[in-house]
Amino acid sequence: MANIGFISLGCAKNQVDCERMMYRVQEAGHQVCAGIEGCDMVVINTCGFIDSAKSEAIDYILMTAGLKEQGRVGKILVTGCLSQRYQAQIMQELPEVDGVLGTGSYADVVSAIDRLLADEPVSLFGSIDAPELETGRIVTTPEHYAFIKIAEGCDNRCAYCVIPSLRGKFRSRQMDDVLYEARLLASSGVKELIVVAQDTSRYGTDFPEHQRLLPELLRQMCQIEELEWIRIHYLYPDEIDDALIDVIASEPKIVKYLDIPIQHCNSKILKLMNRRGDGQYLRQLFAKLRQRIPGLVLRTSVITGLPGEGEAEFEELCLFLKEMKLERVGAFPFSPEEGTPAAEMEHPDLETAQSRAAMVETIQSRIMDEYNEAMIGQTLQVLVDGYDEEFGQYFGRTYADSPDIDGRVWIASEEDLSEGSFLRVCIDGLVEGDLSGYVVEEDV
Ligand code: SF4
């Protein structure tokens, strides 16, 4: 029995992969530790799809290597996208690393750990197209919400993206397995289930019948009594059909919040990036969604400085965002990733890409302020997430806020509030871009 510590970086999908490794390790009789100090082994589950993520992963590896040098941790096993992408280089360039696992070898984590503890070398890179083996998880999010990964990989092959080469072809999990996990999570206290994949809208299309099964999956999830909120991320614009819109509009448990990454709105750039749909299509889609789903909050992400983006195309993106008034937007400067077609194309320099991303953030912060100001005086349903010692207040989220990426509601309350409880909160102000309010009543 060894003490194993875990560090998980990157997206929610990677976090779920880490939770599954933790479960396998615990089932094998090892101790999964809350921190890394004093551990016999530290598993660093990395992200590696853009430069900033790569640097962060390397920083964590070097930080852990420093602890190793001081004898405060034992061995280091690197897993996830960075190891999948730089298989041989990691061990060559980071000799402090004892072993590497690719994204096709998560199920081998226990044998990898046992071999490393026996001082055997480990470098395992299984097929990234193989079906994922079902297993349990040690959920690392607060008890009342959890991510659920419904599929792995991606077939969209956007020209700037390395994910298909790191995560393989699109593979849906069997619906029974997803629902079994959803029920298990709900019975363990999860109230908010956040549905994730590289492309959730494609769920089921890789099964023999090639049907879009996300609507059916969501409908069945809504039958799970304990669940209160079901939130959907990573929808691909042109995969959103009437069946999906109907289930989102008609099921009260599905929060009226949709994450639909568009990356850009200029038709020439979208075509160049091998993305389907164009500016006109996106306008019509957003108008239709807003018309069919009252109170809808839209989240998206855009990339600035993509190949083909001159001043005119960037201006077009800014006008599009001002016109669409999307409530939540993440802006990322283009990161030319070796091995992608886009990296070979001419593109604005990093400085330009970064300053454009900053301009998008300015546009968006005005739109978000407008949205927040419109909330003042309203009484909203808020899910309590916790208490901030520093701020001295409870905080939570409305349906319009996904954990970690969106805003908060600061809740003034004399009483102690319990995490995971739903309250009716009257919004009476703004605090640094977040809403604030007081409890009106428990939301039973
Ligand atoms: S949809 Fe495009 S950007 Fe998203 S993971 Fe797939 S290839 Fe990458």
CSV table of N, CA and C in Angstrom, one decimal, residues 210-346:
chain,number,residue,atom,x,y,z
A,210,HIS,N,-26.3,5.8,-35.7
A,210,HIS,CA,-25.9,7.2,-36.0
A,210,HIS,C,-27.0,8.2,-35.7
A,211,GLN,N,-27.6,8.1,-34.6
A,211,GLN,CA,-28.6,9.1,-34.2
A,211,GLN,C,-28.1,10.0,-33.2
A,212,ARG,N,-28.6,11.2,-33.2
A,212,ARG,CA,-28.2,12.2,-32.1
A,212,ARG,C,-29.0,11.8,-30.9
A,213,LEU,N,-28.3,11.3,-29.9
A,213,LEU,CA,-29.1,10.8,-28.7
A,213,LEU,C,-29.0,11.7,-27.5
A,214,LEU,N,-28.4,12.9,-27.7
A,214,LEU,CA,-28.3,13.8,-26.5
A,214,LEU,C,-29.7,14.2,-26.0
A,215,PRO,N,-30.7,14.5,-26.8
A,215,PRO,CA,-32.0,14.8,-26.3
A,215,PRO,C,-32.6,13.7,-25.4
A,216,GLU,N,-32.4,12.4,-25.9
A,216,GLU,CA,-32.9,11.3,-25.1
A,216,GLU,C,-32.2,11.1,-23.8
A,217,LEU,N,-30.9,11.3,-23.9
A,217,LEU,CA,-30.0,11.2,-22.7
A,217,LEU,C,-30.5,12.2,-21.6
A,218,LEU,N,-30.7,13.4,-22.1
A,218,LEU,CA,-31.1,14.5,-21.2
A,218,LEU,C,-32.4,14.2,-20.6
A,219,ARG,N,-33.3,13.7,-21.4
A,219,ARG,CA,-34.7,13.4,-20.9
A,219,ARG,C,-34.6,12.4,-19.8
A,220,GLN,N,-33.8,11.4,-20.0
A,220,GLN,CA,-33.7,10.3,-19.0
A,220,GLN,C,-33.0,10.9,-17.7
A,221,MET,N,-32.0,11.8,-17.9
A,221,MET,CA,-31.3,12.4,-16.7
A,221,MET,C,-32.3,13.2,-15.9
A,222,CYS,N,-33.3,13.8,-16.6
A,222,CYS,CA,-34.3,14.6,-15.9
A,222,CYS,C,-35.2,13.8,-15.0
A,223,GLN,N,-35.2,12.4,-15.3
A,223,GLN,CA,-36.1,11.5,-14.5
A,223,GLN,C,-35.4,11.2,-13.1
A,224,ILE,N,-34.1,11.6,-13.0
A,224,ILE,CA,-33.4,11.3,-11.8
A,224,ILE,C,-33.9,12.3,-10.7
A,225,GLU,N,-34.6,11.8,-9.7
A,225,GLU,CA,-35.3,12.7,-8.8
A,225,GLU,C,-34.4,13.7,-8.1
A,226,GLU,N,-33.3,13.2,-7.5
A,226,GLU,CA,-32.4,14.0,-6.7
A,226,GLU,C,-31.8,15.2,-7.5
A,227,LEU,N,-31.7,15.0,-8.8
A,227,LEU,CA,-31.0,16.1,-9.6
A,227,LEU,C,-31.9,17.3,-9.7
A,228,GLU,N,-31.4,18.5,-9.6
A,228,GLU,CA,-32.2,19.7,-9.7
A,228,GLU,C,-31.8,20.5,-10.9
A,229,TRP,N,-30.5,20.5,-11.2
A,229,TRP,CA,-30.0,21.3,-12.3
A,229,TRP,C,-29.2,20.4,-13.3
A,230,ILE,N,-29.4,20.4,-14.5
A,230,ILE,CA,-28.6,19.7,-15.5
A,230,ILE,C,-28.1,20.8,-16.5
A,231,ARG,N,-26.7,20.9,-16.6
A,231,ARG,CA,-26.1,22.0,-17.4
A,231,ARG,C,-25.3,21.4,-18.5
A,232,ILE,N,-25.4,22.0,-19.7
A,232,ILE,CA,-24.8,21.4,-20.9
A,232,ILE,C,-23.7,22.3,-21.4
A,233,HIS,N,-22.5,21.7,-21.5
A,233,HIS,CA,-21.3,22.5,-22.1
A,233,HIS,C,-20.9,21.9,-23.5
A,234,TYR,N,-20.1,22.7,-24.2
A,234,TYR,CA,-19.5,22.2,-25.4
A,234,TYR,C,-20.4,21.7,-26.5
A,235,LEU,N,-21.4,22.5,-26.9
A,235,LEU,CA,-22.3,22.1,-28.0
A,235,LEU,C,-21.7,22.7,-29.3
A,236,TYR,N,-21.7,21.9,-30.3
A,236,TYR,CA,-21.2,22.4,-31.6
A,236,TYR,C,-22.4,23.1,-32.4
A,237,PRO,N,-22.2,24.3,-32.8
A,237,PRO,CA,-23.3,25.1,-33.4
A,237,PRO,C,-24.2,24.3,-34.3
A,238,ASP,N,-23.7,23.7,-35.4
A,238,ASP,CA,-24.6,23.2,-36.4
A,238,ASP,C,-25.1,21.8,-36.0
A,239,GLU,N,-24.8,21.4,-34.8
A,239,GLU,CA,-25.4,20.1,-34.4
A,239,GLU,C,-26.6,20.3,-33.5
A,240,ILE,N,-27.0,21.6,-33.3
A,240,ILE,CA,-28.1,21.9,-32.4
A,240,ILE,C,-29.4,21.8,-33.2
A,241,ASP,N,-30.2,20.8,-33.0
A,241,ASP,CA,-31.4,20.6,-33.8
A,241,ASP,C,-32.6,20.8,-33.0
A,242,ASP,N,-33.8,20.8,-33.6
A,242,ASP,CA,-35.1,21.0,-32.9
A,242,ASP,C,-35.3,20.1,-31.8
A,243,ALA,N,-34.9,18.8,-32.0
A,243,ALA,CA,-35.2,17.8,-30.9
A,243,ALA,C,-34.4,18.3,-29.6
A,244,LEU,N,-33.2,18.8,-29.8
A,244,LEU,CA,-32.4,19.2,-28.6
A,244,LEU,C,-33.0,20.5,-28.0
A,245,ILE,N,-33.4,21.4,-28.9
A,245,ILE,CA,-34.0,22.6,-28.4
A,245,ILE,C,-35.3,22.3,-27.6
A,246,ASP,N,-36.1,21.4,-28.2
A,246,ASP,CA,-37.3,21.0,-27.5
A,246,ASP,C,-37.1,20.5,-26.1
A,247,VAL,N,-36.1,19.6,-25.9
A,247,VAL,CA,-35.9,19.0,-24.6
A,247,VAL,C,-35.4,20.1,-23.6
A,248,ILE,N,-34.5,21.0,-24.1
A,248,ILE,CA,-34.0,22.0,-23.3
A,248,ILE,C,-35.1,23.0,-22.8
A,249,ALA,N,-36.0,23.3,-23.8
A,249,ALA,CA,-37.0,24.3,-23.5
A,249,ALA,C,-38.1,23.7,-22.6
A,250,SER,N,-38.3,22.4,-22.7
A,250,SER,CA,-39.5,21.8,-22.0
A,250,SER,C,-39.1,21.2,-20.7
A,251,GLU,N,-37.9,20.9,-20.4
A,251,GLU,CA,-37.5,20.2,-19.1
A,251,GLU,C,-37.0,21.3,-18.1
A,252,PRO,N,-37.7,21.5,-17.1
A,252,PRO,CA,-37.3,22.5,-16.1
A,252,PRO,C,-36.0,22.3,-15.5
A,253,LYS,N,-35.6,21.0,-15.3
A,253,LYS,CA,-34.3,20.7,-14.7
A,253,LYS,C,-33.1,21.1,-15.5
A,254,ILE,N,-33.3,21.2,-16.9
A,254,ILE,CA,-32.2,21.6,-17.7
A,254,ILE,C,-32.0,23.1,-17.6
A,255,VAL,N,-31.0,23.6,-17.1
A,255,VAL,CA,-30.8,25.1,-16.9
A,255,VAL,C,-30.7,25.8,-18.2
A,256,LYS,N,-31.3,26.9,-18.3
A,256,LYS,CA,-31.4,27.7,-19.5
A,256,LYS,C,-30.1,28.4,-19.8
A,257,TYR,N,-29.1,27.6,-19.9
A,257,TYR,CA,-27.7,28.1,-20.0
A,257,TYR,C,-27.0,27.2,-21.0
A,258,LEU,N,-26.6,27.7,-22.1
A,258,LEU,CA,-25.9,26.8,-23.1
A,258,LEU,C,-24.5,27.3,-23.5
A,259,ASP,N,-23.6,26.4,-23.5
A,259,ASP,CA,-22.2,26.7,-23.8
A,259,ASP,C,-22.0,26.2,-25.3
A,260,ILE,N,-21.8,27.2,-26.2
A,260,ILE,CA,-21.7,26.9,-27.6
A,260,ILE,C,-20.5,27.6,-28.2
A,261,PRO,N,-19.3,26.9,-28.1
A,261,PRO,CA,-18.1,27.6,-28.6
A,261,PRO,C,-18.2,27.9,-30.1
A,262,ILE,N,-18.0,29.1,-30.5
A,262,ILE,CA,-18.1,29.5,-32.0
A,262,ILE,C,-16.7,29.8,-32.5
A,263,GLN,N,-15.8,30.2,-31.7
A,263,GLN,CA,-14.4,30.6,-32.1
A,263,GLN,C,-14.3,31.8,-33.0
A,264,HIS,N,-15.2,32.0,-33.9
A,264,HIS,CA,-15.2,33.3,-34.7
A,264,HIS,C,-16.5,33.4,-35.4
A,265,CYS,N,-16.8,34.5,-36.1
A,265,CYS,CA,-18.0,34.6,-36.9
A,265,CYS,C,-17.8,34.9,-38.4
A,266,ASN,N,-16.5,35.2,-38.7
A,266,ASN,CA,-16.2,35.5,-40.1
A,266,ASN,C,-16.2,34.2,-41.0
A,267,SER,N,-17.0,34.2,-42.0
A,267,SER,CA,-17.2,33.0,-42.8
A,267,SER,C,-15.9,32.5,-43.4
A,268,LYS,N,-15.1,33.4,-43.9
A,268,LYS,CA,-13.8,33.0,-44.5
A,268,LYS,C,-12.9,32.3,-43.5
A,269,ILE,N,-12.8,32.9,-42.3
A,269,ILE,CA,-12.0,32.3,-41.3
A,269,ILE,C,-12.5,31.0,-40.8
A,270,LEU,N,-13.9,30.9,-40.6
A,270,LEU,CA,-14.5,29.6,-40.1
A,270,LEU,C,-14.2,28.5,-41.2
A,271,LYS,N,-14.3,28.9,-42.4
A,271,LYS,CA,-14.0,27.9,-43.5
A,271,LYS,C,-12.6,27.4,-43.4
A,272,LEU,N,-11.7,28.4,-43.3
A,272,LEU,CA,-10.2,28.2,-43.3
A,272,LEU,C,-9.9,27.3,-42.0
A,273,MET,N,-10.6,27.5,-40.9
A,273,MET,CA,-10.4,26.7,-39.7
A,273,MET,C,-11.2,25.4,-39.7
A,274,ASN,N,-11.8,25.0,-40.9
A,274,ASN,CA,-12.5,23.8,-41.0
A,274,ASN,C,-13.6,23.7,-40.0
A,275,ARG,N,-14.3,24.9,-39.8
A,275,ARG,CA,-15.4,24.8,-38.9
A,275,ARG,C,-16.7,25.0,-39.7
A,276,ARG,N,-17.7,24.3,-39.4
A,276,ARG,CA,-19.0,24.4,-40.1
A,276,ARG,C,-19.8,25.6,-39.7
A,277,GLY,N,-20.6,26.1,-40.6
A,277,GLY,CA,-21.5,27.3,-40.2
A,277,GLY,C,-20.8,28.6,-40.5
A,278,ASP,N,-21.5,29.7,-40.5
A,278,ASP,CA,-20.9,31.0,-40.8
A,278,ASP,C,-21.6,32.0,-39.9
A,279,GLY,N,-21.2,33.3,-40.1
A,279,GLY,CA,-21.8,34.4,-39.2
A,279,GLY,C,-23.3,34.4,-39.3
A,280,GLN,N,-23.8,34.3,-40.5
A,280,GLN,CA,-25.3,34.4,-40.7
A,280,GLN,C,-26.0,33.2,-40.0
A,281,TYR,N,-25.4,32.0,-40.1
A,281,TYR,CA,-25.9,30.8,-39.5
A,281,TYR,C,-25.9,31.0,-38.0
A,282,LEU,N,-24.8,31.6,-37.4
A,282,LEU,CA,-24.8,31.8,-36.0
A,282,LEU,C,-25.8,32.8,-35.5
A,283,ARG,N,-26.0,33.9,-36.3
A,283,ARG,CA,-27.0,34.8,-35.9
A,283,ARG,C,-28.4,34.2,-35.8
A,284,GLN,N,-28.7,33.4,-36.8
A,284,GLN,CA,-30.0,32.8,-36.9
A,284,GLN,C,-30.2,31.7,-35.7
A,285,LEU,N,-29.1,31.0,-35.5
A,285,LEU,CA,-29.1,30.0,-34.4
A,285,LEU,C,-29.4,30.7,-33.1
A,286,PHE,N,-28.6,31.7,-32.7
A,286,PHE,CA,-28.8,32.4,-31.5
A,286,PHE,C,-30.2,33.1,-31.3
A,287,ALA,N,-30.7,33.6,-32.4
A,287,ALA,CA,-32.0,34.2,-32.4
A,287,ALA,C,-33.1,33.2,-32.2
A,288,LYS,N,-32.9,32.0,-32.8
A,288,LYS,CA,-33.9,30.9,-32.6
A,288,LYS,C,-33.8,30.4,-31.2
A,289,LEU,N,-32.7,30.2,-30.7
A,289,LEU,CA,-32.5,29.7,-29.3
A,289,LEU,C,-33.1,30.7,-28.3
A,290,ARG,N,-32.9,31.9,-28.5
A,290,ARG,CA,-33.5,32.9,-27.6
A,290,ARG,C,-35.0,33.0,-27.7
A,291,GLN,N,-35.5,32.8,-28.9
A,291,GLN,CA,-36.9,32.8,-29.1
A,291,GLN,C,-37.6,31.6,-28.5
A,292,ARG,N,-36.9,30.4,-28.6
A,292,ARG,CA,-37.5,29.2,-28.2
A,292,ARG,C,-37.3,28.9,-26.7
A,293,ILE,N,-36.2,29.5,-26.1
A,293,ILE,CA,-35.9,29.2,-24.7
A,293,ILE,C,-35.8,30.6,-23.9
A,294,PRO,N,-37.0,31.0,-23.4
A,294,PRO,CA,-37.0,32.3,-22.6
A,294,PRO,C,-36.0,32.3,-21.5
A,295,GLY,N,-35.3,33.4,-21.3
A,295,GLY,CA,-34.3,33.5,-20.2
A,295,GLY,C,-33.0,32.9,-20.5
A,296,LEU,N,-32.8,32.5,-21.7
A,296,LEU,CA,-31.6,31.7,-22.1
A,296,LEU,C,-30.3,32.6,-21.9
A,297,VAL,N,-29.3,32.0,-21.3
A,297,VAL,CA,-28.0,32.6,-21.1
A,297,VAL,C,-27.0,31.9,-22.0
A,298,LEU,N,-26.3,32.6,-22.9
A,298,LEU,CA,-25.4,31.9,-23.8
A,298,LEU,C,-24.0,32.2,-23.5
A,299,ARG,N,-23.2,31.1,-23.4
A,299,ARG,CA,-21.8,31.2,-23.2
A,299,ARG,C,-21.1,30.7,-24.5
A,300,THR,N,-20.0,31.4,-24.9
A,300,THR,CA,-19.2,30.9,-26.0
A,300,THR,C,-17.7,31.2,-25.8
A,301,SER,N,-16.9,30.7,-26.7
A,301,SER,CA,-15.5,31.1,-26.6
A,301,SER,C,-15.1,31.5,-28.0
A,302,VAL,N,-14.2,32.5,-28.1
A,302,VAL,CA,-13.7,33.0,-29.4
A,302,VAL,C,-12.2,33.0,-29.4
A,303,ILE,N,-11.6,32.8,-30.5
A,303,ILE,CA,-10.1,32.9,-30.7
A,303,ILE,C,-9.8,34.1,-31.5
A,304,THR,N,-8.9,35.0,-31.0
A,304,THR,CA,-8.5,36.1,-31.7
A,304,THR,C,-7.1,35.9,-32.3
A,305,GLY,N,-6.9,36.5,-33.5
A,305,GLY,CA,-5.6,36.4,-34.2
A,305,GLY,C,-5.5,35.1,-35.0
A,306,LEU,N,-6.6,34.5,-35.3
A,306,LEU,CA,-6.6,33.3,-36.2
A,306,LEU,C,-6.1,33.6,-37.6
A,307,PRO,N,-5.5,32.7,-38.3
A,307,PRO,CA,-5.1,32.9,-39.7
A,307,PRO,C,-6.3,33.5,-40.5
A,308,GLY,N,-6.0,34.6,-41.2
A,308,GLY,CA,-7.1,35.2,-42.0
A,308,GLY,C,-7.7,36.4,-41.3
A,309,GLU,N,-7.4,36.6,-40.0
A,309,GLU,CA,-8.0,37.7,-39.3
A,309,GLU,C,-7.2,39.0,-39.4
A,310,GLY,N,-7.7,39.9,-40.3
A,310,GLY,CA,-7.2,41.2,-40.5
A,310,GLY,C,-8.0,42.1,-39.6
A,311,GLU,N,-7.7,43.4,-39.7
A,311,GLU,CA,-8.5,44.4,-38.9
A,311,GLU,C,-10.0,44.3,-39.2
A,312,ALA,N,-10.3,44.2,-40.5
A,312,ALA,CA,-11.7,44.1,-40.9
A,312,ALA,C,-12.4,42.9,-40.3
A,313,GLU,N,-11.8,41.8,-40.3
A,313,GLU,CA,-12.4,40.5,-39.8
A,313,GLU,C,-12.6,40.6,-38.3
A,314,PHE,N,-11.6,41.3,-37.6
A,314,PHE,CA,-11.7,41.4,-36.2
A,314,PHE,C,-12.8,42.4,-35.8
A,315,GLU,N,-12.9,43.5,-36.6
A,315,GLU,CA,-13.9,44.5,-36.4
A,315,GLU,C,-15.3,43.8,-36.5
A,316,GLU,N,-15.4,42.8,-37.5
A,316,GLU,CA,-16.6,42.1,-37.7
A,316,GLU,C,-17.0,41.3,-36.5
A,317,LEU,N,-15.9,40.7,-35.9
A,317,LEU,CA,-16.2,39.9,-34.7
A,317,LEU,C,-16.7,40.8,-33.5
A,318,CYS,N,-16.1,41.9,-33.4
A,318,CYS,CA,-16.5,42.9,-32.3
A,318,CYS,C,-17.9,43.3,-32.5
A,319,LEU,N,-18.3,43.6,-33.8
A,319,LEU,CA,-19.7,44.1,-34.1
A,319,LEU,C,-20.6,42.9,-33.8
A,320,PHE,N,-20.2,41.7,-34.2
A,320,PHE,CA,-21.1,40.5,-33.9
A,320,PHE,C,-21.3,40.4,-32.4
A,321,LEU,N,-20.3,40.5,-31.6
A,321,LEU,CA,-20.5,40.3,-30.2
A,321,LEU,C,-21.3,41.4,-29.6
A,322,LYS,N,-21.1,42.7,-30.1
A,322,LYS,CA,-22.0,43.8,-29.5
A,322,LYS,C,-23.4,43.5,-29.9
A,323,GLU,N,-23.6,43.0,-31.1
A,323,GLU,CA,-25.0,42.8,-31.6
A,323,GLU,C,-25.7,41.6,-30.9
A,324,MET,N,-24.9,40.5,-30.7
A,324,MET,CA,-25.5,39.3,-30.1
A,324,MET,C,-25.7,39.4,-28.6
A,325,LYS,N,-24.9,40.2,-28.0
A,325,LYS,CA,-24.9,40.4,-26.5
A,325,LYS,C,-25.0,39.0,-25.8
A,326,LEU,N,-24.0,38.1,-26.1
A,326,LEU,CA,-23.9,36.8,-25.5
A,326,LEU,C,-23.4,37.1,-24.0
A,327,GLU,N,-24.1,36.5,-23.1
A,327,GLU,CA,-23.9,36.9,-21.7
A,327,GLU,C,-22.5,36.4,-21.1
A,328,ARG,N,-22.0,35.3,-21.7
A,328,ARG,CA,-20.7,34.8,-21.2
A,328,ARG,C,-19.8,34.5,-22.3
A,329,VAL,N,-18.6,35.2,-22.4
A,329,VAL,CA,-17.7,34.9,-23.6
A,329,VAL,C,-16.2,34.8,-23.0
A,330,GLY,N,-15.5,33.7,-23.4
A,330,GLY,CA,-14.1,33.6,-23.1
A,330,GLY,C,-13.3,33.9,-24.4
A,331,ALA,N,-12.3,34.8,-24.3
A,331,ALA,CA,-11.6,35.1,-25.5
A,331,ALA,C,-10.1,34.6,-25.3
A,332,PHE,N,-9.6,33.9,-26.3
A,332,PHE,CA,-8.3,33.3,-26.2
A,332,PHE,C,-7.4,33.7,-27.4
A,333,PRO,N,-6.2,34.2,-27.2
A,333,PRO,CA,-5.4,34.5,-28.4
A,333,PRO,C,-4.9,33.2,-29.1
A,334,PHE,N,-4.9,33.3,-30.4
A,334,PHE,CA,-4.5,32.1,-31.2
A,334,PHE,C,-3.1,31.6,-30.7
A,335,SER,N,-3.0,30.3,-30.6
A,335,SER,CA,-1.8,29.6,-30.2
A,335,SER,C,-1.5,28.6,-31.3
A,336,PRO,N,-0.5,29.0,-32.2
A,336,PRO,CA,-0.2,28.1,-33.3
A,336,PRO,C,0.4,26.8,-32.8
A,337,GLU,N,-0.3,25.7,-32.9
A,337,GLU,CA,0.2,24.4,-32.3
A,337,GLU,C,0.8,23.5,-33.4
A,338,GLU,N,2.1,23.2,-33.2
A,338,GLU,CA,2.7,22.3,-34.2
A,338,GLU,C,1.9,21.1,-34.4
A,339,GLY,N,1.9,20.7,-35.7
A,339,GLY,CA,1.1,19.5,-36.0
A,339,GLY,C,-0.3,19.8,-36.5
A,340,THR,N,-0.7,21.1,-36.4
A,340,THR,CA,-2.1,21.5,-36.9
A,340,THR,C,-1.9,22.3,-38.2
A,341,PRO,N,-2.9,22.2,-39.1
A,341,PRO,CA,-2.9,22.9,-40.3
A,341,PRO,C,-2.7,24.4,-40.1
A,342,ALA,N,-3.4,24.9,-39.1
A,342,ALA,CA,-3.5,26.4,-38.9
A,342,ALA,C,-2.1,26.9,-38.5
A,343,ALA,N,-1.3,26.1,-37.9
A,343,ALA,CA,0.1,26.6,-37.5
A,343,ALA,C,0.9,26.9,-38.7
A,344,GLU,N,0.6,26.2,-39.8
A,344,GLU,CA,1.4,26.5,-41.1
A,344,GLU,C,0.9,27.7,-41.8
A,345,MET,N,-0.3,28.2,-41.4
A,345,MET,CA,-0.9,29.4,-42.1
A,345,MET,C,-0.3,30.7,-41.6
A,346,GLU,N,-0.4,31.7,-42.5
A,346,GLU,CA,0.0,33.0,-42.0
A,346,GLU,C,-1.0,33.5,-41.0
